Short mmCIF file of C-alpha atoms in Angstrom, two decimals:
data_model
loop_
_atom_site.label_atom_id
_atom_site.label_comp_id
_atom_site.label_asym_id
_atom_site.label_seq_id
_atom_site.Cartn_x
_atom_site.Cartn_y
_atom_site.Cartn_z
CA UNK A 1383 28.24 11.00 -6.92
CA UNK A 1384 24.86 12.46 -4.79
CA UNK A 1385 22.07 10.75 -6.48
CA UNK A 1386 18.43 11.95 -4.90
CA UNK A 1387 15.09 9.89 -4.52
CA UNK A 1388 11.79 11.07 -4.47
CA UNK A 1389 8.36 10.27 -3.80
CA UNK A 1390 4.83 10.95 -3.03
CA UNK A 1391 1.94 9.08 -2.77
CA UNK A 1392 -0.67 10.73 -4.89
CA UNK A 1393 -0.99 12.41 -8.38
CA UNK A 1394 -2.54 15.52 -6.00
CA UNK A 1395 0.84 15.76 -4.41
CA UNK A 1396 3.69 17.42 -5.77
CA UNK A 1397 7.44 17.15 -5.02
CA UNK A 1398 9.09 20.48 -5.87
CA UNK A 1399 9.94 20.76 -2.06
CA UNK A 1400 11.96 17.33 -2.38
CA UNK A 1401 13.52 17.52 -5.30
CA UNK A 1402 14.82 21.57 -4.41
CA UNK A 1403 15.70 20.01 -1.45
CA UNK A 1404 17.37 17.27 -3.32
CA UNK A 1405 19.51 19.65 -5.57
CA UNK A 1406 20.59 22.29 -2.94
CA UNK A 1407 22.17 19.09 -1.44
CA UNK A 1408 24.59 18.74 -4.36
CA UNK A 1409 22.61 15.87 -6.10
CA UNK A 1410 23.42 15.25 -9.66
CA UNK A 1411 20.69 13.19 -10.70
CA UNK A 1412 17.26 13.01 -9.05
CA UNK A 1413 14.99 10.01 -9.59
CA UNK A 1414 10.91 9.98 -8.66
CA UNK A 1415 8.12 8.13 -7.67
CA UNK A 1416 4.17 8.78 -7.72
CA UNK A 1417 3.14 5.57 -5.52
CA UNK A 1418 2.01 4.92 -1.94
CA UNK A 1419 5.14 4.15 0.13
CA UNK A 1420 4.04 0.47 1.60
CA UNK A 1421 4.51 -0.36 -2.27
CA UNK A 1422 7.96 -2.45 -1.70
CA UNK A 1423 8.97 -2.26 -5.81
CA UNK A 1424 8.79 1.25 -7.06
CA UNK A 1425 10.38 1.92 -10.28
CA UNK A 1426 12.06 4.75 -9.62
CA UNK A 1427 13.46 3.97 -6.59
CA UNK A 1428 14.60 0.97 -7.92
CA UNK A 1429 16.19 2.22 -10.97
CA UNK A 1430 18.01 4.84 -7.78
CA UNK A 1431 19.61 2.12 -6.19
CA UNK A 1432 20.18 0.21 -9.86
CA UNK A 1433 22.06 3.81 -10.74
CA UNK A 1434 24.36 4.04 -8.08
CA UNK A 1435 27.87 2.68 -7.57
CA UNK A 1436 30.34 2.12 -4.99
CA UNK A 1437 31.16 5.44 -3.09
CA UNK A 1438 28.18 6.98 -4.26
CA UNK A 1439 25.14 8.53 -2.16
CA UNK A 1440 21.48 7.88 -1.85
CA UNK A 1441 20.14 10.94 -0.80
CA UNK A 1442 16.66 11.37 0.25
CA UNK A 1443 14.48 14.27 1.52
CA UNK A 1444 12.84 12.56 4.76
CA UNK A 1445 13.35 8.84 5.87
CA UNK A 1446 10.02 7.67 5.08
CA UNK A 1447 10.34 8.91 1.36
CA UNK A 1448 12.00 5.65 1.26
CA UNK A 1449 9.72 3.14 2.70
CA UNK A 1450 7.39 2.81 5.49
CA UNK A 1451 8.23 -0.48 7.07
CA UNK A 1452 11.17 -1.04 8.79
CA UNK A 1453 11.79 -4.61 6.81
CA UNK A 1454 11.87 -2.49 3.89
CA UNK A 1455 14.35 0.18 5.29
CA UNK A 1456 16.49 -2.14 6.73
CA UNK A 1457 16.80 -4.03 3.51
CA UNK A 1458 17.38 -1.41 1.49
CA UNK A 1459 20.11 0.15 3.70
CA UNK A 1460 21.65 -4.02 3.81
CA UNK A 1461 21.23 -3.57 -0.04
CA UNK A 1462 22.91 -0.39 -0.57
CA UNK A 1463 25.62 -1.14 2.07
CA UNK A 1464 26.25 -4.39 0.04
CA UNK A 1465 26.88 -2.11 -3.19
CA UNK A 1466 29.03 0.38 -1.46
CA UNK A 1467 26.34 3.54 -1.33
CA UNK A 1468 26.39 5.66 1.31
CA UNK A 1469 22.76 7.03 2.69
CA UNK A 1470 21.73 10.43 3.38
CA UNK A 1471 17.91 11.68 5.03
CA UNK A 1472 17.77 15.86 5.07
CA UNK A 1473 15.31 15.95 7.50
CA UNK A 1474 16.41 13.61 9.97
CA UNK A 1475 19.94 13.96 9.33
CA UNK A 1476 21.08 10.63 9.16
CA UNK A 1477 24.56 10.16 7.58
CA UNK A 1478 25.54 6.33 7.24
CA UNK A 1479 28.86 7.55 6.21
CA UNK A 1480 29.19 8.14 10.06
CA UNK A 1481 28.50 5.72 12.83
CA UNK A 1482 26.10 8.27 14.64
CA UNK A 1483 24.52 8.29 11.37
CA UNK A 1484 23.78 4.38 11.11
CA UNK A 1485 22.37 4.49 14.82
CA UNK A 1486 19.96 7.45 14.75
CA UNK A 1487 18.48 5.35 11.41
CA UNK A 1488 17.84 2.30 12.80
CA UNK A 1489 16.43 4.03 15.67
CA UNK A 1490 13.92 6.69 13.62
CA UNK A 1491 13.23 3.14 11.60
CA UNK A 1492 12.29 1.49 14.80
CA UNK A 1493 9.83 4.49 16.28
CA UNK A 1494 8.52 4.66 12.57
CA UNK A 1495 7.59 0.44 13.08
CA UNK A 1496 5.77 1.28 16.30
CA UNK A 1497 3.68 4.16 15.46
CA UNK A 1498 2.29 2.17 12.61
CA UNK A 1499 2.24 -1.07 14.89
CA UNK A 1500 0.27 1.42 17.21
CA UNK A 1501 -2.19 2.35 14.41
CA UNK A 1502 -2.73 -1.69 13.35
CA UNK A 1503 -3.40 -1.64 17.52
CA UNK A 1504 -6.30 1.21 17.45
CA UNK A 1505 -7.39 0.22 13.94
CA UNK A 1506 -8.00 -3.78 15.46
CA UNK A 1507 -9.59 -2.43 18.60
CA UNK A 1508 -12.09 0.28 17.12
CA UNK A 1509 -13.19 -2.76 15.08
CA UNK A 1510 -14.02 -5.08 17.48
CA UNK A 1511 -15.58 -2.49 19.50
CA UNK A 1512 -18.03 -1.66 17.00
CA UNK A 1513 -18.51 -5.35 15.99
CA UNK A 1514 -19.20 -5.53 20.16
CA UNK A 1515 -21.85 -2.54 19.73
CA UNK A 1516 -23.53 -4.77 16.66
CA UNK A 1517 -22.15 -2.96 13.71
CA UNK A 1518 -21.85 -4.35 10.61
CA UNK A 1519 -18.38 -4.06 9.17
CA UNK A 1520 -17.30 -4.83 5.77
CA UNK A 1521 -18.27 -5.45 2.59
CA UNK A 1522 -22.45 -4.76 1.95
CA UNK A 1523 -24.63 -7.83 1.17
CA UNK A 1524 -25.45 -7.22 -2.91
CA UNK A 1525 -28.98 -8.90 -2.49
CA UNK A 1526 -31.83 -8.59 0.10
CA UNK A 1527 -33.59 -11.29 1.78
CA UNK A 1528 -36.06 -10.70 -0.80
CA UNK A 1529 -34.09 -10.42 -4.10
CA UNK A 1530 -32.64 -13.87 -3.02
CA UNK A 1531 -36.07 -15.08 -2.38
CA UNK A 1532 -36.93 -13.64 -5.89
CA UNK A 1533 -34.04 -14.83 -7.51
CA UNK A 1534 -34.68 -18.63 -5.76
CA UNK A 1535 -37.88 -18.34 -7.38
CA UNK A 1536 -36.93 -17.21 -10.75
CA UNK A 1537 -34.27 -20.43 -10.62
CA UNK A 1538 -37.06 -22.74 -9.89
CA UNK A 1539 -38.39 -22.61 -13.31
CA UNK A 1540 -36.59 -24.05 -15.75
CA UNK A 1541 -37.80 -21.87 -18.81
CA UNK A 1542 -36.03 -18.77 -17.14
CA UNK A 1543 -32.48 -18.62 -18.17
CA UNK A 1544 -29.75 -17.54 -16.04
CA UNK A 1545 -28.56 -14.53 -17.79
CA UNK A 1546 -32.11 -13.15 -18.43
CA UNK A 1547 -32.56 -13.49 -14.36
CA UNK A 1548 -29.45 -11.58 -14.12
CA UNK A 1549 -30.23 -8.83 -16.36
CA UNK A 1550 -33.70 -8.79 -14.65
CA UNK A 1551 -32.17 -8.03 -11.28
CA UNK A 1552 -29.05 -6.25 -12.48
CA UNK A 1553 -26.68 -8.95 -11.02
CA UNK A 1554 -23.96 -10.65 -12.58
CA UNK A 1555 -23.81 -14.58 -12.53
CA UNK A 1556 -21.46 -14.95 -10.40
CA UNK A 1557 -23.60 -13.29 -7.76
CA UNK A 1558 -26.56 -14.95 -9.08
CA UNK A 1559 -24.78 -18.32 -8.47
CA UNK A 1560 -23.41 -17.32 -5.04
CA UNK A 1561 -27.21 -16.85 -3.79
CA UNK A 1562 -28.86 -19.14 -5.46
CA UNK A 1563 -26.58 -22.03 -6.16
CA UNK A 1564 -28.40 -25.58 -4.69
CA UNK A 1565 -25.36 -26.13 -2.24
CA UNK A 1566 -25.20 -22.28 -1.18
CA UNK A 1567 -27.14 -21.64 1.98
CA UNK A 1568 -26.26 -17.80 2.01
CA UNK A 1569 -29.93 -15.76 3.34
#
């Protein structure tokens, strides 16, 4: 039995293209995701793999409708190989009922791994460039110098209660306690 997978990765996205695809390759039951693809456990690709049987196919419309790193891929494949289930990619045309087939996978899986490795690269590097040119990267600061002064101030006396203080300068406690805690040296 052909059993099809697939995904995309937003709600915006829709997979008409796949799952046509999917059926004019002789796929008797089609199974679908809406979730990015470096999500390891997706339910329907899971209940895919759950579905089929010895002899059976996975079919999918491109390799990376299955996962995007090439831990995941390879485990899957180990998985599916352990049940008996043959894999199919459309796009790529990679058969793993054929030896050819099993090769050209593992190599578009290892290209896949370095591109992303080669994003992680350029991500890392733009980074610490701009952290070299004095940008500030990350989260904002939630208080000024001067709200924490304020809110030092406001902790001083004892009549003022926390949660007035907080409503005061629209913070939450826990913010209130990061900046003004006696132990916290945060400025």
């Amino acid at each position: 039995m052909k059993i099809g997978y697939a995904r995309v990765s937003t709600f915006d996205q829709n997979m008409f293209l796949q799952i046509d695809a999917l059926e004019r390759a002789g796929c008797e039951k089609v199974f679908t995701d809406t979730a990015s693809g470096s999500i390891d456990t997706r339910k329907g690709l899971i209940d895919a793999i759950d579905f089929c049987r010895s002899g059976d196919s996975l079919i999918v419309w491109k390799l990376d409708r299955l996962g995007r790193s090439l831990r995941h891929l390879i485990d899957t494949m180990n998985h599916l190989q352990l049940k008996g289930v043959e894999f199919v990619s459309l796009q790529e045309c990679v058969d793993t009922r054929t030896s050819g087939g099993k090769l050209v996978f593992h190599v578009f899986g290892a290209l896949a791994e370095f591109e992303r490795e080669m994003i992680r690269e350029r991500t890392r590097a733009g980074l610490r460039s701009a952290r070299d040119r004095g940008v500030v990267t990350g989260r904002p600061k939630k208080l000024t110098k001067a709200q924490i002064q304020m809110a030092r101030t406001l902790m001083k006396n004892l009549e003022n209660k926390p949660r007035d203080i907080c409503f005061t300068m629209k913070i939450s406690r826990s913010t209130l306690y990061r900046y003004c805690h006696p132990q916290t040296k945060k400025i």
